[in-house]
One Martini backbone bead per residue (centre of mass of N, CA, C, O) as a GRO file, in nm:
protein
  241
    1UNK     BB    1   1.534  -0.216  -3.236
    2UNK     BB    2   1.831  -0.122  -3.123
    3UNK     BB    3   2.036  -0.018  -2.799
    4UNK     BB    4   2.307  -0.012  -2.931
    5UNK     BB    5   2.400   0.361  -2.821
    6UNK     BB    6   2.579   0.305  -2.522
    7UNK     BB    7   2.763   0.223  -2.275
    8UNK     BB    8   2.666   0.128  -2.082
    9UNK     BB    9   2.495  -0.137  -1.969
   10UNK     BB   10   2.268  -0.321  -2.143
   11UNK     BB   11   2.047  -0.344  -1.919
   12UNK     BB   12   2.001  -0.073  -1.874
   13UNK     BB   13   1.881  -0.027  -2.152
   14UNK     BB   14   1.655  -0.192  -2.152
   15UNK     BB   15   1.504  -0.100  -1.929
   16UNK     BB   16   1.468   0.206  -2.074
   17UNK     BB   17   1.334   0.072  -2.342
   18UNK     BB   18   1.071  -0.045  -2.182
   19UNK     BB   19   1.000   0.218  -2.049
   20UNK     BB   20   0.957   0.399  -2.318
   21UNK     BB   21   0.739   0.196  -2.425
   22UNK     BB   22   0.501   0.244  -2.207
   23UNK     BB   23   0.521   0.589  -2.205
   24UNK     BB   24   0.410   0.548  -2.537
   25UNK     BB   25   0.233   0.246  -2.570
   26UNK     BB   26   0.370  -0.013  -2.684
   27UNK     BB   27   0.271  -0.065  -2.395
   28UNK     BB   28  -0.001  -0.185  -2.177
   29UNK     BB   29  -0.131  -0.257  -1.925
   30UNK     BB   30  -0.167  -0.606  -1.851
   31UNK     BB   31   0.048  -0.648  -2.103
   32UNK     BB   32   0.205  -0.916  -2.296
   33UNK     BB   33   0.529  -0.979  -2.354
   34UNK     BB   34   0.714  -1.098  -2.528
   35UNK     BB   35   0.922  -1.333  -2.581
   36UNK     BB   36   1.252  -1.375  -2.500
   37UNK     BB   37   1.346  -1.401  -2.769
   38UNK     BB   38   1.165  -1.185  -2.931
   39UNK     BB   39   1.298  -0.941  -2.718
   40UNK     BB   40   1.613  -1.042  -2.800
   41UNK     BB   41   1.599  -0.965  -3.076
   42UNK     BB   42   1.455  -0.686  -3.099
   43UNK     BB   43   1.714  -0.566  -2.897
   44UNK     BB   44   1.999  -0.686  -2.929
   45UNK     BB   45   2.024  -0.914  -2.717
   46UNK     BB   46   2.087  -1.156  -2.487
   47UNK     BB   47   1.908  -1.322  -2.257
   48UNK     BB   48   2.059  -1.275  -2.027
   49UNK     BB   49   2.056  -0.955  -2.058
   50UNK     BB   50   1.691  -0.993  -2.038
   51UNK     BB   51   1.677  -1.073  -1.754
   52UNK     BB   52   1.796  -0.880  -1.568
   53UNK     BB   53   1.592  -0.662  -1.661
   54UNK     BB   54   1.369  -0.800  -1.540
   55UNK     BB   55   1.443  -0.850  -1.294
   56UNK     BB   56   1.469  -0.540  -1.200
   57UNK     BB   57   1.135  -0.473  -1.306
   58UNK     BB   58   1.007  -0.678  -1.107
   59UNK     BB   59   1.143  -0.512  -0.834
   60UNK     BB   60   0.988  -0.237  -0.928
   61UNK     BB   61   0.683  -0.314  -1.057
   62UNK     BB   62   0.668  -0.277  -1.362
   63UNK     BB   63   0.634  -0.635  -1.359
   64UNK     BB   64   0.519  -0.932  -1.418
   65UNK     BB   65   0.530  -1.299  -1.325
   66UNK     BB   66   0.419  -1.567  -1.485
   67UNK     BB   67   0.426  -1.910  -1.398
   68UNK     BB   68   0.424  -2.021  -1.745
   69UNK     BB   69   0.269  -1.742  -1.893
   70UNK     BB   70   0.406  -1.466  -1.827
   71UNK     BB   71   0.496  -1.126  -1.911
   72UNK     BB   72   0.374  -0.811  -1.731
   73UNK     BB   73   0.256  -0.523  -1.714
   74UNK     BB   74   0.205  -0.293  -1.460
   75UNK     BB   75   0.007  -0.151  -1.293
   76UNK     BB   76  -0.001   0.146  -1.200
   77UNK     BB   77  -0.014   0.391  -0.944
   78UNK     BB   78  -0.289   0.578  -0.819
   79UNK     BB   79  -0.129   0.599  -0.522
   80UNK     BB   80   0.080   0.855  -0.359
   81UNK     BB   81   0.335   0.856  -0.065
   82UNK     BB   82   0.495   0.976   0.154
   83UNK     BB   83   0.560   0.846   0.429
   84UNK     BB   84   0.652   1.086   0.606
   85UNK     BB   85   0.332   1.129   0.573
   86UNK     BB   86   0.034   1.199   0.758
   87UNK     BB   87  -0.203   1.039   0.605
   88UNK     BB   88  -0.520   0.953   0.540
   89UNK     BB   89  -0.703   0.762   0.347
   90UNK     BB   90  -0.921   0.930   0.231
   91UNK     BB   91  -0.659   1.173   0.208
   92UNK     BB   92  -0.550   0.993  -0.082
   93UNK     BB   93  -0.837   0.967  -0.269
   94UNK     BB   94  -0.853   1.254  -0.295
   95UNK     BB   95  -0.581   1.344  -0.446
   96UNK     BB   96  -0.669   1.138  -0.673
   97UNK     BB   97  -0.970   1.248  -0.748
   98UNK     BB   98  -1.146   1.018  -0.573
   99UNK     BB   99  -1.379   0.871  -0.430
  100UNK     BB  100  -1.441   0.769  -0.106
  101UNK     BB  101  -1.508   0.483   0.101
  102UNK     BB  102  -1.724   0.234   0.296
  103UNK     BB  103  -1.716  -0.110   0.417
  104UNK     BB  104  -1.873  -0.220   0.670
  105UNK     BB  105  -1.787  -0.565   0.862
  106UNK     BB  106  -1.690  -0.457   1.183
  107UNK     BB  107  -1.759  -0.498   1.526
  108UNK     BB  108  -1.647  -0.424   1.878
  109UNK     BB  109  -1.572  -0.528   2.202
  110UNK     BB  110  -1.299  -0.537   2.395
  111UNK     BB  111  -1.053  -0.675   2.567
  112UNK     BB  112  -0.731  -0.667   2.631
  113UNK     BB  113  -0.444  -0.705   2.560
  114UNK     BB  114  -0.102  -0.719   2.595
  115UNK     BB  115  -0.058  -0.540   2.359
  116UNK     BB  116  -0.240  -0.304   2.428
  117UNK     BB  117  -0.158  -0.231   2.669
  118UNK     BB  118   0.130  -0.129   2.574
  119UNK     BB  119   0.015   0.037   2.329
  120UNK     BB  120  -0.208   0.208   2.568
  121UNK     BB  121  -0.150   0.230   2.846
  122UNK     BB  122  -0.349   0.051   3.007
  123UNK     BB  123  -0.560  -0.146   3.139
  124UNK     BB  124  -0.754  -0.441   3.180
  125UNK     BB  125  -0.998  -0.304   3.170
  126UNK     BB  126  -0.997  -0.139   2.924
  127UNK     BB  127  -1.141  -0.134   2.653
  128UNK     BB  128  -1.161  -0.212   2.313
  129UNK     BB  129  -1.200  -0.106   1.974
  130UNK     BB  130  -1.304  -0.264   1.690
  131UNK     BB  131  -1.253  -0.213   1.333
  132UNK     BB  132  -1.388  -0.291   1.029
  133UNK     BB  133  -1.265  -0.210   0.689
  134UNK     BB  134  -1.326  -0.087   0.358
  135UNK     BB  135  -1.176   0.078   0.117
  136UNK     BB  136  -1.259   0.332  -0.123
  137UNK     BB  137  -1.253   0.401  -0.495
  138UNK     BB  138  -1.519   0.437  -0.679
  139UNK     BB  139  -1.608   0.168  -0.543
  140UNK     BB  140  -1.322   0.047  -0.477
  141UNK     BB  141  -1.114  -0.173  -0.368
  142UNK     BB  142  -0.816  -0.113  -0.129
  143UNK     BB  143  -0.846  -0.105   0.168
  144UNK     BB  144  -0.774  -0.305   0.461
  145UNK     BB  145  -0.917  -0.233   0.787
  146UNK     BB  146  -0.779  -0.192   1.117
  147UNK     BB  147  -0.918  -0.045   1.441
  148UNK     BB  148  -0.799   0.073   1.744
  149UNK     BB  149  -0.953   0.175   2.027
  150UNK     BB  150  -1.008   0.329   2.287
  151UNK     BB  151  -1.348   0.384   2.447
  152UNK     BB  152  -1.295   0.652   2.600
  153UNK     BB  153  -1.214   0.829   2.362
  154UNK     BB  154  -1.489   0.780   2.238
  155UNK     BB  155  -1.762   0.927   2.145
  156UNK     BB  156  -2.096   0.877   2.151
  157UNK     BB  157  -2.129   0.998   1.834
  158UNK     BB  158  -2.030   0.747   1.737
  159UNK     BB  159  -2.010   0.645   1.402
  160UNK     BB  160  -1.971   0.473   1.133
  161UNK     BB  161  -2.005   0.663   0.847
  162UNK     BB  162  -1.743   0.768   0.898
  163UNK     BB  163  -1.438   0.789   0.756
  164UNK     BB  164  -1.258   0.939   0.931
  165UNK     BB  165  -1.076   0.933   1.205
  166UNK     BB  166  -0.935   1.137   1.235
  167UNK     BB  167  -1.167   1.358   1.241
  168UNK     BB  168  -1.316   1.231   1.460
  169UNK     BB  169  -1.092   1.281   1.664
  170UNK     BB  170  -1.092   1.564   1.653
  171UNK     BB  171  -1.351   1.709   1.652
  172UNK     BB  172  -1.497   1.471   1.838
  173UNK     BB  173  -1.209   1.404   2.137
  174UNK     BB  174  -0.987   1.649   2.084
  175UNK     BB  175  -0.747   1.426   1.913
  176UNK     BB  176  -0.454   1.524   1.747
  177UNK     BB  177  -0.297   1.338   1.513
  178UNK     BB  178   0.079   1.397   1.478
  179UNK     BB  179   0.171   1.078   1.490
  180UNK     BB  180   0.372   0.794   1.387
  181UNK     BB  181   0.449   0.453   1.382
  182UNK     BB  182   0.619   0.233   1.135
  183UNK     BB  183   0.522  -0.054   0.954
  184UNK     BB  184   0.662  -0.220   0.658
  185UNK     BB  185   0.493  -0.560   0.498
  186UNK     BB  186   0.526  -0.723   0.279
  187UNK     BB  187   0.295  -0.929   0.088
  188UNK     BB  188   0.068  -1.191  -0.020
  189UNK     BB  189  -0.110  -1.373  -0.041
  190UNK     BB  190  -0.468  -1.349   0.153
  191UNK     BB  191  -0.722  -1.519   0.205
  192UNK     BB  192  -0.904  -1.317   0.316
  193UNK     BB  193  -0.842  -1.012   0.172
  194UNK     BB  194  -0.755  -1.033  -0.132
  195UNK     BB  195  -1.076  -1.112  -0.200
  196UNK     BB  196  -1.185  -0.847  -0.102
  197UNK     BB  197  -0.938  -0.667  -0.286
  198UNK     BB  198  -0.980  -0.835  -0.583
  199UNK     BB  199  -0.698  -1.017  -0.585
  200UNK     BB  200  -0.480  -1.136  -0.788
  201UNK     BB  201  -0.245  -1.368  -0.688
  202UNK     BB  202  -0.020  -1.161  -0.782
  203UNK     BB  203  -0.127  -0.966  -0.583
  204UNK     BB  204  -0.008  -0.782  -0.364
  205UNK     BB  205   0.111  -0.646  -0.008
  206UNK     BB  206   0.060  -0.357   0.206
  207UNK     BB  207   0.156  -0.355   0.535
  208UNK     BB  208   0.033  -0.088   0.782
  209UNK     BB  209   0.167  -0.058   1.139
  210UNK     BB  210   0.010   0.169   1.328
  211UNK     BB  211   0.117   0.409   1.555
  212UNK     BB  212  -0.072   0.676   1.744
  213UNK     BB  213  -0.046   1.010   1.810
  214UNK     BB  214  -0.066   1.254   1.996
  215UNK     BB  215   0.052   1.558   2.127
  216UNK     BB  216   0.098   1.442   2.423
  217UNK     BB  217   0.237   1.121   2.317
  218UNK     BB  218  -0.052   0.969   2.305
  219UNK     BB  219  -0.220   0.707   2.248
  220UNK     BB  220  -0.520   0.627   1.993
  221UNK     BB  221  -0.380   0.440   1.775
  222UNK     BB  222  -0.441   0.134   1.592
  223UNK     BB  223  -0.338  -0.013   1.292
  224UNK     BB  224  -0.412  -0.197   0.979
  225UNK     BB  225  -0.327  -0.136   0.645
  226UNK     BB  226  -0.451  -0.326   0.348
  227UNK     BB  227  -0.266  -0.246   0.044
  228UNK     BB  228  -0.259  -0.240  -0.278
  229UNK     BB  229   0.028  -0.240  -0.488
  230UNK     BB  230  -0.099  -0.164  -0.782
  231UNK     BB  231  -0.240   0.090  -0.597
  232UNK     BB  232   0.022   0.197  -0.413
  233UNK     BB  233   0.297   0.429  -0.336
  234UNK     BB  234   0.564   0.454  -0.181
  235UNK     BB  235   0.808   0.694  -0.016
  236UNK     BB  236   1.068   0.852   0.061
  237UNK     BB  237   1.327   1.116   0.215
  238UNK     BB  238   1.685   1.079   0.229
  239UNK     BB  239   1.925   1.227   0.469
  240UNK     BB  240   2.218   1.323   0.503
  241UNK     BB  241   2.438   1.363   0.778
   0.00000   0.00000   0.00000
């Protein structure tokens, strides 16, 4: 069936058509598309105008292309959050319905750095902790967390099991996270990382570096949280002035 229906450009119509059939099953995630050939023979236009279409969908993270291998549906995402929203990872896998979990991998306590000092305003005598953990959802590893904290903030109580650092600041050390300040940077595949949260050569990560801040404008978190890009999905709220 082809797709000359509408003024559009073909292209467009093209992505809407291969949306659409997404969407009703007649492709479905990680199923390799016909070649080229055979998909713009099928859709009845040029190949030239079925490469921008997908070109364009490779853009939206719809398809991935695997060099030598061919055009691939890609897995929907799991957990979505406008990015705007200042959620902890545990209430992220909560809200997608799927229970949280933490495989903790290391901790430690360091002198601080020089960015330390800069990002926690500190002495350089006062310690930073340092929490190495992967997050879980229903057993599946997705998120690679680093996180730092002030030692002194940390109350005595703080034990690894605990799973939001959130709530653990909260609840117990009095310090109710308000806001962060984030840096979100696309990543390809990472030697030590990609491995850890089992992901396949061409599966990128999304790295959110957040400063966090108390009520009182006080820095009391830094993160690092490397999620899987084929299963999380931001996106934020943007309004004209």
């Amino acid at each position: 069936m082809t797709i000359k229906t509408d003024n559009r450009h073909l292209y467009l119509q093209v992505i809407d058509k291969i949306k659409e059939d997404i969407e009703n099953g007649t492709y479905v995630e990680k199923e390799k598309l016909p070649s080229e050939f055979e998909l713009s023979k099928k859709l009845g236009v040029s190949r030239a105008t079925l490469r921008e279409a997908l070109r364009i969908l490779e853009e939206e993270n719809v398809i991935i292309r695997r060099h030598g291998v061919g055009t691939f549906i890609n897995s929907k995402p799991l957990f979505t959050s406008g990015i705007e929203q200042l959620n902890s990872v545990t209430k992220m896998i909560e809200q997608a319905n799927m229970v949280p979990g933490t495989i903790f991998l290391s901790s430690q306590v360091n002198s601080p750095t020089e960015e330390d000092v800069k990002r926690f305003k500190c002495r350089t005598s006062e310690d930073i902790f340092l929490l190495e953990r992967v997050r879980t959802a229903n057993g599946k590893p997705v998120v690679y967390c680093l996180d730092k904290i002030p030692r002194n903030i940390l109350p005595q109580s703080f034990i690894h099991e605990q799973e939001s650092l959130f709530e653990l600041l909260h609840e117990e050390a009095g310090r109710y996270i308000s806001y962060a300040i984030t840096h979100i940077e696309p990543i390809g595949y990472h030697e030590k990382i990609s491995p850890i949260l089992e992901c396949d050569p061409e599966t990128a990560l999304l790295c959110l570096k957040q400063m966090h801040f108390d009520e009182n404008d006080q820095p009391v978190l830094f993160s690092l949280n490397y999620f899987r890009a084929d299963q999380f999905s931001f996106h934020v709220v943007r309004k004209r002035l």
